[in-house]
XYZ file of C-alpha atoms in Angstrom:
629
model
C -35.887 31.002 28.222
C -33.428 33.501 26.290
C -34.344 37.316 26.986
C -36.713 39.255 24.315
C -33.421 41.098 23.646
C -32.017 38.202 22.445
C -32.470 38.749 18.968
C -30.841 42.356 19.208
C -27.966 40.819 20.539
C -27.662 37.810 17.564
C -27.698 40.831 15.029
C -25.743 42.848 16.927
C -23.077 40.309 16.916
C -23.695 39.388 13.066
C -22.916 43.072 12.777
C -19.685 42.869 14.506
C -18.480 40.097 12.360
C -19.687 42.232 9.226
C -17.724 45.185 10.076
C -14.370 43.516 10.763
C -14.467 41.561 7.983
C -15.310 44.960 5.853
C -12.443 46.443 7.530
C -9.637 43.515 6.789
C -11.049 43.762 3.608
C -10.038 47.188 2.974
C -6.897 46.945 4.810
C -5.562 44.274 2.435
C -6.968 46.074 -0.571
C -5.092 48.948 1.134
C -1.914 47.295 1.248
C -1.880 45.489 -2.527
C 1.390 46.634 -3.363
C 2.674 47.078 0.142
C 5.974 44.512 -0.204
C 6.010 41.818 1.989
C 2.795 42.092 3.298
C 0.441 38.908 3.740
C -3.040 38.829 2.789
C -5.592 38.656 6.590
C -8.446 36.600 6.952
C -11.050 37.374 9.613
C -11.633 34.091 11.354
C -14.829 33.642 12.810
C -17.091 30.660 14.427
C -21.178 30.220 15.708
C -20.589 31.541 19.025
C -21.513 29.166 22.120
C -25.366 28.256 21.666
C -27.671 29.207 24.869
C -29.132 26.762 26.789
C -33.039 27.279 27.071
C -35.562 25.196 28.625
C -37.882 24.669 26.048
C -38.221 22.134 23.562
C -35.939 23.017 21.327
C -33.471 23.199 23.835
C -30.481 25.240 22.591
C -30.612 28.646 20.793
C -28.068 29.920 18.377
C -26.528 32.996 20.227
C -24.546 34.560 16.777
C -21.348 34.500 15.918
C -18.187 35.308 17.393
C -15.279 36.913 15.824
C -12.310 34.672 16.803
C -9.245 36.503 15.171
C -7.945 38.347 12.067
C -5.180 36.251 11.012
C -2.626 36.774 8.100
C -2.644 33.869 5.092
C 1.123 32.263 5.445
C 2.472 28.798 4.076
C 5.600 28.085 5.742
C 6.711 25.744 3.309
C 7.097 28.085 0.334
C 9.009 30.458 2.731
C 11.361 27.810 3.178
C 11.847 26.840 -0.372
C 11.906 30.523 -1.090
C 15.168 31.392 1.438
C 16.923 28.061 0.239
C 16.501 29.615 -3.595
C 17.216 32.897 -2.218
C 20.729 31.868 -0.329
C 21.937 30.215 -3.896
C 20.950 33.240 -6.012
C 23.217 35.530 -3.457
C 25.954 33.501 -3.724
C 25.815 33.392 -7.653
C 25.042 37.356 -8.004
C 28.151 38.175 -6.181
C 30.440 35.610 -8.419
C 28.643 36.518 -11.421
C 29.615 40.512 -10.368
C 33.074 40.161 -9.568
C 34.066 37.246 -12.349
C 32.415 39.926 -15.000
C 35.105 42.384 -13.349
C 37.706 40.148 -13.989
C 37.123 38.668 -17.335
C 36.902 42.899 -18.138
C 40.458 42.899 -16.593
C 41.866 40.379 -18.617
C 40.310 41.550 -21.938
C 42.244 41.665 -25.009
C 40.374 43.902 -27.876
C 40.529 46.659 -30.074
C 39.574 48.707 -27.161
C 41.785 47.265 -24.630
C 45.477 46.392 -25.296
C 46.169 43.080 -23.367
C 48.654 40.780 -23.019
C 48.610 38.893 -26.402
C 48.767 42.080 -28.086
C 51.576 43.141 -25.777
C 53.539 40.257 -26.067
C 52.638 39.593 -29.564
C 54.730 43.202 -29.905
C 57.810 42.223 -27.870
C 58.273 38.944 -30.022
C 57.931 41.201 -33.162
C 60.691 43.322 -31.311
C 62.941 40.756 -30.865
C 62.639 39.118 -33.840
C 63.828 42.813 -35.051
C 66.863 42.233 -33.057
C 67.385 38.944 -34.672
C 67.898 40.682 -37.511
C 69.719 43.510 -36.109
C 71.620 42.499 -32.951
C 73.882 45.062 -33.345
C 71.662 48.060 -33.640
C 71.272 49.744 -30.502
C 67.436 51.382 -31.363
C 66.549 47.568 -32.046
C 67.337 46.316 -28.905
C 66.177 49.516 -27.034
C 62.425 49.446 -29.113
C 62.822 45.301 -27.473
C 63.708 46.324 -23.808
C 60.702 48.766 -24.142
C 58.612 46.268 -25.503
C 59.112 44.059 -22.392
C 58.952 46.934 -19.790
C 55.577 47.225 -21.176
C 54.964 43.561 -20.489
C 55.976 44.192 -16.976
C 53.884 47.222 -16.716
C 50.958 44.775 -18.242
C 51.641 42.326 -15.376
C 51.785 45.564 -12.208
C 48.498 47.085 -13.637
C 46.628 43.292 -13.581
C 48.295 42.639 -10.195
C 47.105 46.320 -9.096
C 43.287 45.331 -10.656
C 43.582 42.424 -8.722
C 44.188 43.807 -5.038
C 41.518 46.237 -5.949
C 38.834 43.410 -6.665
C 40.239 41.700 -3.204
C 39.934 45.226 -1.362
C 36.288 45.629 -2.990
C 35.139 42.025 -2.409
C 36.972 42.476 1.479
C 35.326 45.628 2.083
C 31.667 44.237 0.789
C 31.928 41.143 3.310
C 32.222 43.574 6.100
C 28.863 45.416 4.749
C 27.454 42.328 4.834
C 28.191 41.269 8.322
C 26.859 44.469 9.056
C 23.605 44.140 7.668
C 23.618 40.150 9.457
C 23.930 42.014 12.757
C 21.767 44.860 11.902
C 19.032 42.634 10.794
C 19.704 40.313 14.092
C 18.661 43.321 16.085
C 15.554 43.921 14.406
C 14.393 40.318 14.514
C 14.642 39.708 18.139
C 13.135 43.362 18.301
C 10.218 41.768 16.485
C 10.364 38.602 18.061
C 9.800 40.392 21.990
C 6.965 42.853 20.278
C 5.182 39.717 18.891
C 5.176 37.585 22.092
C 3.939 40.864 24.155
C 0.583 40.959 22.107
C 0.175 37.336 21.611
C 0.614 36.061 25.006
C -3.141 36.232 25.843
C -3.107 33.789 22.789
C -6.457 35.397 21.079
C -4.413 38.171 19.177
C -2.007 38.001 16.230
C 0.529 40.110 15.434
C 0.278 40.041 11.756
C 1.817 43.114 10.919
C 4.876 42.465 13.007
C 4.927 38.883 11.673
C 5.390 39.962 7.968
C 8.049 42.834 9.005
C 9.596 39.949 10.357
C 9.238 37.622 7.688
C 10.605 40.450 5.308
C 13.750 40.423 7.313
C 14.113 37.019 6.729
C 13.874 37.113 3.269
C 16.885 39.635 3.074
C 19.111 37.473 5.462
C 18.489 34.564 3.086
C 20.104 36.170 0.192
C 23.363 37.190 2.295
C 23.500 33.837 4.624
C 21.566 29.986 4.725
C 19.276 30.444 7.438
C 17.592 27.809 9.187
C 14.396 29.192 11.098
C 12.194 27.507 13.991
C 9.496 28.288 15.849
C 7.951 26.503 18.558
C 5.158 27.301 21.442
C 6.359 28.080 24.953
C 4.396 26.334 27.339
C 3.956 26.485 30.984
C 7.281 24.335 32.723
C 4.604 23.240 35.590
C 1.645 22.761 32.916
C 3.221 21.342 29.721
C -0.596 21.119 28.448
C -0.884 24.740 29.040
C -0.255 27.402 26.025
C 1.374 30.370 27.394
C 0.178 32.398 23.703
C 4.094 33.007 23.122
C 6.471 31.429 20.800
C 10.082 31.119 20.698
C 11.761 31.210 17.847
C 15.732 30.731 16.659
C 17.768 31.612 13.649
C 20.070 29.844 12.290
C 22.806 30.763 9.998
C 25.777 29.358 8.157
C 24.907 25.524 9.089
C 23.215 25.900 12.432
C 25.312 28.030 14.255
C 22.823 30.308 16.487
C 22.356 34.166 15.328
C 18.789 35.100 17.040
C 16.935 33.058 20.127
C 13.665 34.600 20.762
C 14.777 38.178 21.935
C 18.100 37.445 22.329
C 20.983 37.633 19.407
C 24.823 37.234 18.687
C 26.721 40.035 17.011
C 29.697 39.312 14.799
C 32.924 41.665 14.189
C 35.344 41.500 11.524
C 38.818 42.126 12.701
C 41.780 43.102 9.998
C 44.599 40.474 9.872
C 47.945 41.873 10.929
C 50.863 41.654 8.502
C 52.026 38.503 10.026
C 49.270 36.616 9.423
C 48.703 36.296 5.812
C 48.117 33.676 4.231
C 48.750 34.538 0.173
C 52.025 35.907 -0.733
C 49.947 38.562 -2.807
C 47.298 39.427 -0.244
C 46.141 42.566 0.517
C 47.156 43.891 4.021
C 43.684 43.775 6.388
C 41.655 40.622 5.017
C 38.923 40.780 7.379
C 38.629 37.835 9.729
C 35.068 37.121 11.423
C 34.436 36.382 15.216
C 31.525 36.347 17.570
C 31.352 39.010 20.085
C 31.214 37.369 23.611
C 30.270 40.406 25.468
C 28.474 43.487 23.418
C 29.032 45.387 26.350
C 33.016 44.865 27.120
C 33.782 44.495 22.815
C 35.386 41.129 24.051
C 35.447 38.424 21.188
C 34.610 34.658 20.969
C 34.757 32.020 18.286
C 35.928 32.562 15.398
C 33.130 32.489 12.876
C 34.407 29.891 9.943
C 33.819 31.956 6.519
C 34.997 28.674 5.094
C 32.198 26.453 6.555
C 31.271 24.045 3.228
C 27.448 24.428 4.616
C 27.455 28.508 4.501
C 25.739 30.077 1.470
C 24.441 33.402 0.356
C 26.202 36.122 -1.060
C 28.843 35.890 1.845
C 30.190 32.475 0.509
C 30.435 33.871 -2.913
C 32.266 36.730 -1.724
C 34.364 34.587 0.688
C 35.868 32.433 -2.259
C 35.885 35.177 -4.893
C 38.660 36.891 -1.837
C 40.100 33.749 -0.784
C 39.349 31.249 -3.321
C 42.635 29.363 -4.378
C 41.193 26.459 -6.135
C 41.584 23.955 -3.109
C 45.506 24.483 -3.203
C 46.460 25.844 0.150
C 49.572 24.608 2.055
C 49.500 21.015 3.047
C 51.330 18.317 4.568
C 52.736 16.216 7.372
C 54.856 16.867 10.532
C 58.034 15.170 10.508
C 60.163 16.898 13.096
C 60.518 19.370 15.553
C 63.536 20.490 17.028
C 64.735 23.735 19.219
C 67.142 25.935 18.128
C 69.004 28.788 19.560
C 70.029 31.967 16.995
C 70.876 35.535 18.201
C 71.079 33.815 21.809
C 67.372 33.540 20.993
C 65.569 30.176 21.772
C 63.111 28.752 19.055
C 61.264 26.218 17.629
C 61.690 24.568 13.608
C 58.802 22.585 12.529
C 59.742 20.257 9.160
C 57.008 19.800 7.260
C 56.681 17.101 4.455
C 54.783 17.793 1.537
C 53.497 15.882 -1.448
C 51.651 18.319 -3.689
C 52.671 20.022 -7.139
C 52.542 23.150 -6.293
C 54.344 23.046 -3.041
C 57.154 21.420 -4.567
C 57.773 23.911 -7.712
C 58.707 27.296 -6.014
C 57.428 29.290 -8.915
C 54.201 28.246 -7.866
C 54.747 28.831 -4.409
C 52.341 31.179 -2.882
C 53.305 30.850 1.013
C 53.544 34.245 2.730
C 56.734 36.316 2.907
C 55.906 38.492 6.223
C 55.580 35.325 8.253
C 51.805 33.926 9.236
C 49.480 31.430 10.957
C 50.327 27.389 10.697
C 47.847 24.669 12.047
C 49.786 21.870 13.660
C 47.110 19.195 14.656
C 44.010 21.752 15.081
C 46.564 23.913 17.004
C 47.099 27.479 15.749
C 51.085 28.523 15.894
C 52.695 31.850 14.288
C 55.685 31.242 11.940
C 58.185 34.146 11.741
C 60.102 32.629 8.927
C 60.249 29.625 6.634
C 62.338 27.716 4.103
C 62.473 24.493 1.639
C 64.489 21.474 0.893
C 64.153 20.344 -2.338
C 65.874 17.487 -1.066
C 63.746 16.491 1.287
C 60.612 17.727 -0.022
C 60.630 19.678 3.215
C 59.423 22.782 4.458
C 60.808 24.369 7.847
C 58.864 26.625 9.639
C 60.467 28.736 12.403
C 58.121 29.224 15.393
C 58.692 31.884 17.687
C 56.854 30.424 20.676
C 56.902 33.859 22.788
C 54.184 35.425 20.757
C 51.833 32.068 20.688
C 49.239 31.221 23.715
C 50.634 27.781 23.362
C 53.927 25.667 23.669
C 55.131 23.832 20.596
C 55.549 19.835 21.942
C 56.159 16.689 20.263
C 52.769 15.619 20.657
C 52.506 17.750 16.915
C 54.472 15.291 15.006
C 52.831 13.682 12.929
C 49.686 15.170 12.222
C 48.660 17.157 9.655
C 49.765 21.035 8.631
C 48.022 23.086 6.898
C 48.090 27.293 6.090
C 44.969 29.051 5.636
C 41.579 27.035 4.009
C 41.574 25.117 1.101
C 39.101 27.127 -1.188
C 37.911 25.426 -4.309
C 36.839 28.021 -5.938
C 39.459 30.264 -8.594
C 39.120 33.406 -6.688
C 41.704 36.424 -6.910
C 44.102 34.393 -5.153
C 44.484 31.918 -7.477
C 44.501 34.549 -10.701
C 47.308 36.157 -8.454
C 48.783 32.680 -8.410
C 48.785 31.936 -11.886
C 50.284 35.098 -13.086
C 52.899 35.138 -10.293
C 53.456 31.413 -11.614
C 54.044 32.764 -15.287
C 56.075 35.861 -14.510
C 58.591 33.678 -12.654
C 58.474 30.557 -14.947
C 59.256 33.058 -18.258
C 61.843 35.422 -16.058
C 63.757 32.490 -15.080
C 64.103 30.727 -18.713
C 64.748 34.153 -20.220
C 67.105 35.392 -17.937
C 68.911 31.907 -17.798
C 69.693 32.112 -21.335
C 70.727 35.764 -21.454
C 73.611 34.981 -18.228
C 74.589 31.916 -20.732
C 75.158 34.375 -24.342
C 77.588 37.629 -24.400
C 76.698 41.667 -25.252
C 78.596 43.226 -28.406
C 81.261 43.900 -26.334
C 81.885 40.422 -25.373
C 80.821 40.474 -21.787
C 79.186 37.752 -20.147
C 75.281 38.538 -20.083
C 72.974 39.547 -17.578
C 69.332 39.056 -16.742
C 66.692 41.592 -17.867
C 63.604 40.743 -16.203
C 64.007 40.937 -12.221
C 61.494 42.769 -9.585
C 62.028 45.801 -7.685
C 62.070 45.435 -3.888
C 59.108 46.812 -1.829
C 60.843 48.796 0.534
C 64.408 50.327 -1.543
C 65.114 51.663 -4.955
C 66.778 48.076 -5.338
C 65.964 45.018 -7.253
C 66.600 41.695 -7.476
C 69.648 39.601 -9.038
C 68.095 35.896 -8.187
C 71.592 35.094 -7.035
C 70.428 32.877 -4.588
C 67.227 30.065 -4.494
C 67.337 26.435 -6.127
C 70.580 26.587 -7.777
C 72.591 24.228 -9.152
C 74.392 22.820 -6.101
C 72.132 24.728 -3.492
C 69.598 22.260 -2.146
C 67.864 24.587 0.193
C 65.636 28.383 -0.638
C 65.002 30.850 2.146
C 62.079 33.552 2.525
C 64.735 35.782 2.591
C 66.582 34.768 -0.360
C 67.016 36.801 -3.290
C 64.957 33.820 -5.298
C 62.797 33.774 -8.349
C 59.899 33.242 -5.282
C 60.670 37.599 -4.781
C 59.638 37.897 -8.417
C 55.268 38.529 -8.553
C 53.429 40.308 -10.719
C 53.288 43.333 -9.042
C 56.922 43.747 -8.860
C 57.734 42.642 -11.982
C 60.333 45.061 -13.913
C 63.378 45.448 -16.380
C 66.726 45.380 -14.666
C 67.883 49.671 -14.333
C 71.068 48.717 -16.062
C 69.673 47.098 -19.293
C 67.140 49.788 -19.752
C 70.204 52.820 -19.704
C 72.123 50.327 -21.818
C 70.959 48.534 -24.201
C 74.093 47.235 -25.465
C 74.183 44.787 -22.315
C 71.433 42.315 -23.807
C 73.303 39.347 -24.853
C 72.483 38.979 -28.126
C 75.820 36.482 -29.458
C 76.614 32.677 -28.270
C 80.078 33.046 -28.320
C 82.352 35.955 -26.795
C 84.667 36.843 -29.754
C 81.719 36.619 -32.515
C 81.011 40.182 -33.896
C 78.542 42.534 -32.947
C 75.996 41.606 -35.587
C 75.812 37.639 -34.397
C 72.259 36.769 -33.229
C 72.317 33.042 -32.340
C 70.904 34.039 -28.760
C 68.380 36.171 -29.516
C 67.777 32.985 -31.634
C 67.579 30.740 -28.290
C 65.536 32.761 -26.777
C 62.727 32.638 -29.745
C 62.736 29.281 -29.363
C 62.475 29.126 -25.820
C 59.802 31.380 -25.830
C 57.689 28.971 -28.538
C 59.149 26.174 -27.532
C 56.525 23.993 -24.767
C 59.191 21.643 -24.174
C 61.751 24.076 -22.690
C 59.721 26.202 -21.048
C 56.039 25.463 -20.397
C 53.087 27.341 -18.268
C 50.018 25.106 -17.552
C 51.593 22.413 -20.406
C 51.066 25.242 -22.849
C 53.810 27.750 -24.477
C 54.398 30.656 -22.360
C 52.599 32.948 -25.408
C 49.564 30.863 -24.547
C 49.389 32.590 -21.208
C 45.997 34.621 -21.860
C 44.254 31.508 -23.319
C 44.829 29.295 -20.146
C 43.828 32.685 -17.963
C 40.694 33.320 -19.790
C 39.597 29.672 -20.395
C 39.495 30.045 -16.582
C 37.640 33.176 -16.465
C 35.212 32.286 -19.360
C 34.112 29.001 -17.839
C 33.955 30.903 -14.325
C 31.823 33.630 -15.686
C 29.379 31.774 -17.778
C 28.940 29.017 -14.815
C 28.152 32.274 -12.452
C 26.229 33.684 -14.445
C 23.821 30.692 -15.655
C 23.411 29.645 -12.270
C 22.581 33.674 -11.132
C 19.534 33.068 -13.841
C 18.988 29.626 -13.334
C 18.112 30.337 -9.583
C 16.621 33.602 -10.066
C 13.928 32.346 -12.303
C 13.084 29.813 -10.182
C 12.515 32.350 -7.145
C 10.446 34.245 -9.403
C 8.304 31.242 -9.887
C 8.168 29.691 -5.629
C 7.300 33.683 -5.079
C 4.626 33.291 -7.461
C 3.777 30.635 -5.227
C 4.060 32.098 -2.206
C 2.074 35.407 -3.762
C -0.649 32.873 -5.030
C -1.394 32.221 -1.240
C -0.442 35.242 0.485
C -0.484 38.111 -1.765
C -4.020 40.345 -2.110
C -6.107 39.383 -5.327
C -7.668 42.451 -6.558
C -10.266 40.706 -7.810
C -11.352 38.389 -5.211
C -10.910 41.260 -2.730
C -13.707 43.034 -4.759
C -15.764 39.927 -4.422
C -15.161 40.017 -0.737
C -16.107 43.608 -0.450
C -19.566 43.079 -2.198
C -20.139 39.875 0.380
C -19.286 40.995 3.633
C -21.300 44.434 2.781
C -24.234 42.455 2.172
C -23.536 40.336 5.367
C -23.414 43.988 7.430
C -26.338 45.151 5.477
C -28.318 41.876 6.423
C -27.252 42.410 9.782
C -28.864 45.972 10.241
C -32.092 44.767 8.745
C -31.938 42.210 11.834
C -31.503 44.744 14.267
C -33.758 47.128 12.486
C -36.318 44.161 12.388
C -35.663 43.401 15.565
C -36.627 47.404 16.628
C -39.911 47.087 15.503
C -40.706 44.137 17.557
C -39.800 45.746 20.341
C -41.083 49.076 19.637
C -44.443 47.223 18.868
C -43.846 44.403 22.151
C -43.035 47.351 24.411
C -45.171 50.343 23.183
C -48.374 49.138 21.415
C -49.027 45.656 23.386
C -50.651 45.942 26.751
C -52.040 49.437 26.517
C-alpha cells in the first residue's frame, strides 16, 4: 500500500512538469526572432505506475518529465540546402554577368565600341574622299588608336572581374574551412551532453544547423547522421551520434569531430592555362597534415556535381564555353637542342578553334598538359597546319614523371572544359576579333602604296609585354610557311590587351596606303576603298559569320542571354526558398499566438498542481494533527 505521502509526491511531480513546460514556453517566446532557432517541446509521459496490493492493484505515481526537445523536420532542411546551393550559384553569375554586360555597354553615357568604330569608318570614309590630306588620315589613325584603346580598357575590365571573382573563391574556401571548424566543434559539444541519451542539446543543434544553412549556399552538401552504438552491444545506444558532411559530390569535409581543411595555392606563370589569364588563379587542394602545411588531393573546382556560389564563381573565372584544348597523341619522339635532351609530344586535333590560330587561346609562358590522366609541363609549343598538329615540348627534368610511349594514343587535353561563357571566353572572343580584323586590314594596307609610292605597311600590330617594341607579324601561317611557333612574331601575339597602332604610322601619317597602284597620284583612294569593303563585307572577312562591325551585337547577345538566364534563375530559386523556409518556419519557428495559448495552459496545469499539494496539506495537517488526539 502506497505511503500517505503519496499524493504530495503525484502533485509534486505534476508541478515539475508545469514549471518546465512554463519555462520552454517562455524561452521560445524569448527567442521569436532569434534566427535559426527551433521551436522546444517539453516531452513528458505518466510516470511508472506503483504496484499496491489492494484491489485496484496499480496506482498512478504522476508524471515524468522525459526531455525538452527542439521541433525539427529533416526533410525540409534538405530541400532547403538543395534550393539554397542553386540560389548561390545563380547570385554570383547574376553579380558578375551584370558587371560585364555594364562593361560592354554602349549608351549615351558610355561610349562603346559601335560608337567607336562607327567613328573610325566615318574617318575613313573622310579619307576616301581625301586620301591625300594629311589631317584626314591623321583624324583616321586616331580614330583607330581609340579602337585599340577601346579593346586594352575591356581587356583591363576583364582581368579585373577574373582578379575579383579569383580573390572571392579564396573567401569562400575560407569560410568552408572556417565553418568546418565550428561544426565538428559542435558536433564533440553535442555528443558530450547527449551521451547519457536523456538530454538534448537543442541549442547547439540549431547553431549547428545554422552553419549548415550557410555552407549550402557556398557548396552542395550532403549531411548524415547516424547513432553510435556499442561495437560489443550493437543493441546498445551509446546516446552519441556521428555525423559527416559532405561537400562538392561526396567528397568528406567534417566526420563527427574531425574535419579536412582546404588551401588555395596561386598557379605559377608556367602553368596557365588561358593565353589572357591573370597571373595567380588560385588552385584548390586538401591539406594532408594541418600541422606540417603539407598538401593532398587536389580538390576538382570543376567537379559537374559541385554547386553553390563556388561553381558559379569557378566558371564565371574559368568558364570557356566547353572549348579547352583537345585531342589525340600521335607521337612522341626525343630530341636534343642546346646539348639539352627533351621530349616533343604531337598532338592531333579536330576542333574549330584549335585549328584557326586567331582563335587560339593556348598559353604563351608554357603550362600543364594531361597525357592519359598523367600531368606533364610543356615549356614550349607549336602547330602544323599541315598536319593538324600540335607539338608540345616537354622538359621532363621539372616533371615527377617520365614521358613513355605508353602516352600515345590517348587523349590530351589543357585545363577543364568549362561550359559556361565566363571571362575566358569574352577574353577569347575579343582576342578572336582583334586578330581576325588586324590581319584583313593590315593585309590589304602591305598590298596598296602611301602618296609617295612606297609599298604599304600594317597599322594595327601589339606592343610587346616586356620592350618598347611591337610586332610586324612577319612570321606565323604564311603563304608557304606550314608551321607557327609560340615564339613567332604571329597574329597569335596580337590580344586585346596589347592591341595598338604601329609608332611609325601614328608620327606619319602619310605612310597609310591609301592608292592601288604605285605611280597613281596622291589623291587616288581605291584602297581606302578595299578596305571599306572589307570591313562590310561578311564574305571577306567575317567574326562569328557576322561583319566585323557586328562585333558588339554577337558580344552582347552573349551577355544579354547570360544575364537574363542568371538572373531569372537567382529569382526563380530564391522564391522558392522563401516558400520551403516558410515550410520549415511553419514547423519549427515560434507562433506567437499559439505560444500565448501555451502560456495560459501550462499556468493552469502549475496552478492545478499547487491546489493538489495545497489539498494534499490539509489532509495531512488534519491526518497528522487533529486525528488521534
Amino acid at each position: 500500500m502506497p505511503s500517505q505521502f503519496f499524493g504530495l509526491t503525484i502533485g509534486y511531480s505534476g508541478l515539475l512538469a508545469a514549471n518546465a513546460a512554463l519555462n520552454t514556453t517562455g524561452n521560445n517566446i524569448s527567442n521569436v526572432e532569434t534566427d535559426g532557432y527551433s521551436r522546444q517541446k517539453v516531452n513528458q509521459s505518466a510516470a511508472d505506475a506503483l504496484r499496491v496490493f489492494t484491489t485496484y492493484g496499480c496506482a498512478g505515481a504522476g508524471v515524468e518529465v522525459l526531455a525538452i526537445e527542439r521541433i525539427r523536420d529533416e526533410f525540409y532542411d534538405v530541400k532547403y540546402w538543395n534550393n539554397n546551393t542553386n540560389t548561390g550559384e545563380y547570385s554570383m553569375k547574376a553579380y558578375y554577368m551584370k558587371q560585364v554586360e555594364d562593361y560592354f555597354a554602349d549608351n549615351s553615357t558610355i561610349e562603346g565600341f559601335k560608337t567607336i568604330f562607327d567613328r573610325m569608318m566615318s574617318a575613313l570614309a573622310e579619307v576616301q574622299k581625301q586620301s591625300g590630306s594629311d589631317s584626314t588620315k591623321a583624324q583616321f589613325i586616331g580614330s583607330a588608336s581609340s579602337l585599340c584603346d577601346y579593346f586594352n580598357s575591356m581587356a583591363a575590365n576583364m582581368e579585373q572581374v577574373q582578379k575579383d571573382v579569383n580573390q572571392e573563391i579564396k573567401l569562400k574556401i575560407d569560410e568552408i574551412n572556417s565553418i568546418a571548424t565550428e561544426i565538428a566543434t559542435l558536433n564533440k559539444q553535442i555528443n558530450t551532453i547527449e551521451l547519457d541519451g536523456k538530454a538534448h542539446a537543442n541549442e547547439l543543434r540549431d547553431a549547428r544547423t545554422k552553419l549548415l544553412d550557410e555552407l549550402s549556399a557556398i557548396v552542395d552538401v550532403e549531411v548524415t547522421e547516424t547513432p553510435i552504438v556499442d561495437a560489443t552491444n550493437p543493441d546498445r545506444y551509446t546516446g552519441a551520434n556521428r555525423l559527416i558532411v559532405r561537400i562538392a559530390g561526396g567528397q568528406t569535409l567534417v566526420d563527427s569531430g574531425d574535419y579536412r581543411s582546404l588551401e588555395c595555392v596561386a598557379r605559377k606563370p608556367e602553368e596557365k592555362v588561358n593565353q589572357s589569364d591573370i597571373d595567380g588563379i588560385y588552385d584548390v587542394y586538401w591539406v594532408a597534415n594541418r600541422l606540417t602545411g603539407d598538401l593532398g588531393d587536389q580538390f576538382n573546382l570543376y567537379n559537374g556535381a559541385m554547386g553553390g556560389e563556388l561553381r558559379g564563381l569557378v566558371q564565371m573565372r574559368d568558364g570557356n564555353n566547353g572549348e579547352n584544348f583537345q585531342g589525340t597523341v600521335n607521337d612522341i619522339q626525343t630530341v636534343v637542342d642546346g646539348g639539352k635532351t627533351y621530349k616533343e609530344v604531337k598532338v592531333k586535333v579536330t576542333k574549330d578553334y584549335l585549328l584557326d590560330m586567331n582563335k587560339l587561346t593556348l598559353s604563351d609562358t608554357g603550362g600543364k598538359i594531361n597525357l592519359g590522366n598523367q600531368v606533364f609541363y610543356f615549356t614550349e609549343w607549336k602547330y602544323d597546319q599541315t598536319t593538324q598538329e600540335y607539338t608540345f615540348r616537354i622538359d621532363e627534368s621539372i616533371n615527377n614523371a617520365n614521358l613513355t610511349t605508353t602516352r600515345m594514343g590517348k587523349e590530351a587535353t589543357i585545363g577543364a572544359s568549362v561550359k559556361y561563357q565566363g571571362v575566358p571566353y569574352y577574353m577569347a572572343q575579343m582576342n578572336e576579333w582583334i586578330r581576325t580584323f588586324s590581319e584583313a586590314f593590315n593585309k590589304i594596307l602591305k598590298e596598296g602604296y602611301d602618296v609617295k609610292g612606297n609599298q604599304g605597311i600594317l597599322m594595327f600590330t601589339g606592343n610587346h609585354e616586356t620592350d618598347e617594341e611591337q610586332y610586324l607579324f612577319n612570321e606565323g601561317l604564311a603563304p608557304g610557311k606550314d608551321t607557327v611557333s609560340v615564339n613567332d612574331d604571329s597574329y597569335y601575339r596580337l590580344t586585346a590587351k596589347n592591341a595598338s597602332i604601329l609608332k611609325a604610322m601614328v608620327n606619319d601619317p602619310d605612310l597609310l596606303a591609301t592608292k592601288v597602284g604605285q605611280t597613281e597620284g596622291v589623291d587616288e583612294y581605291k584602297n581606302v576603298e578595299r578596305l571599306i569593303k572589307m570591313i562590310n563585307d561578311k564574305t571577306q572577312v567575317s567574326f562569328r559569320g557576322a561583319s566585323t562591325a557586328e562585333f558588339l551585337t554577337c558580344i552582347l547577345s552573349d551577355i544579354a542571354l547570360n544575364t537574363n538566364s542568371a538572373n531569372t534563375f537567382h529569382s526563380n530559386f530564391t522564391n522558392v526558398g522563401k516558400a520551403i523556409d516558410n515550410q520549415r518556419l511553419s514547423i519549427s519557428g515560434v507562433d506567437q499566438d499559439e505560444e500565448a495559448v501555451n502560456l495560459v495552459k501550462y499556468q493552469n496545469a502549475y496552478n492545478l498542481a499547487s491546489r493538489m499539494i495545497q489539498t494534499m496539506t490539509e489532509i495531512y495537517d488534519r491526518l497528522i494533527l487533529q486525528t488521534g488526539v
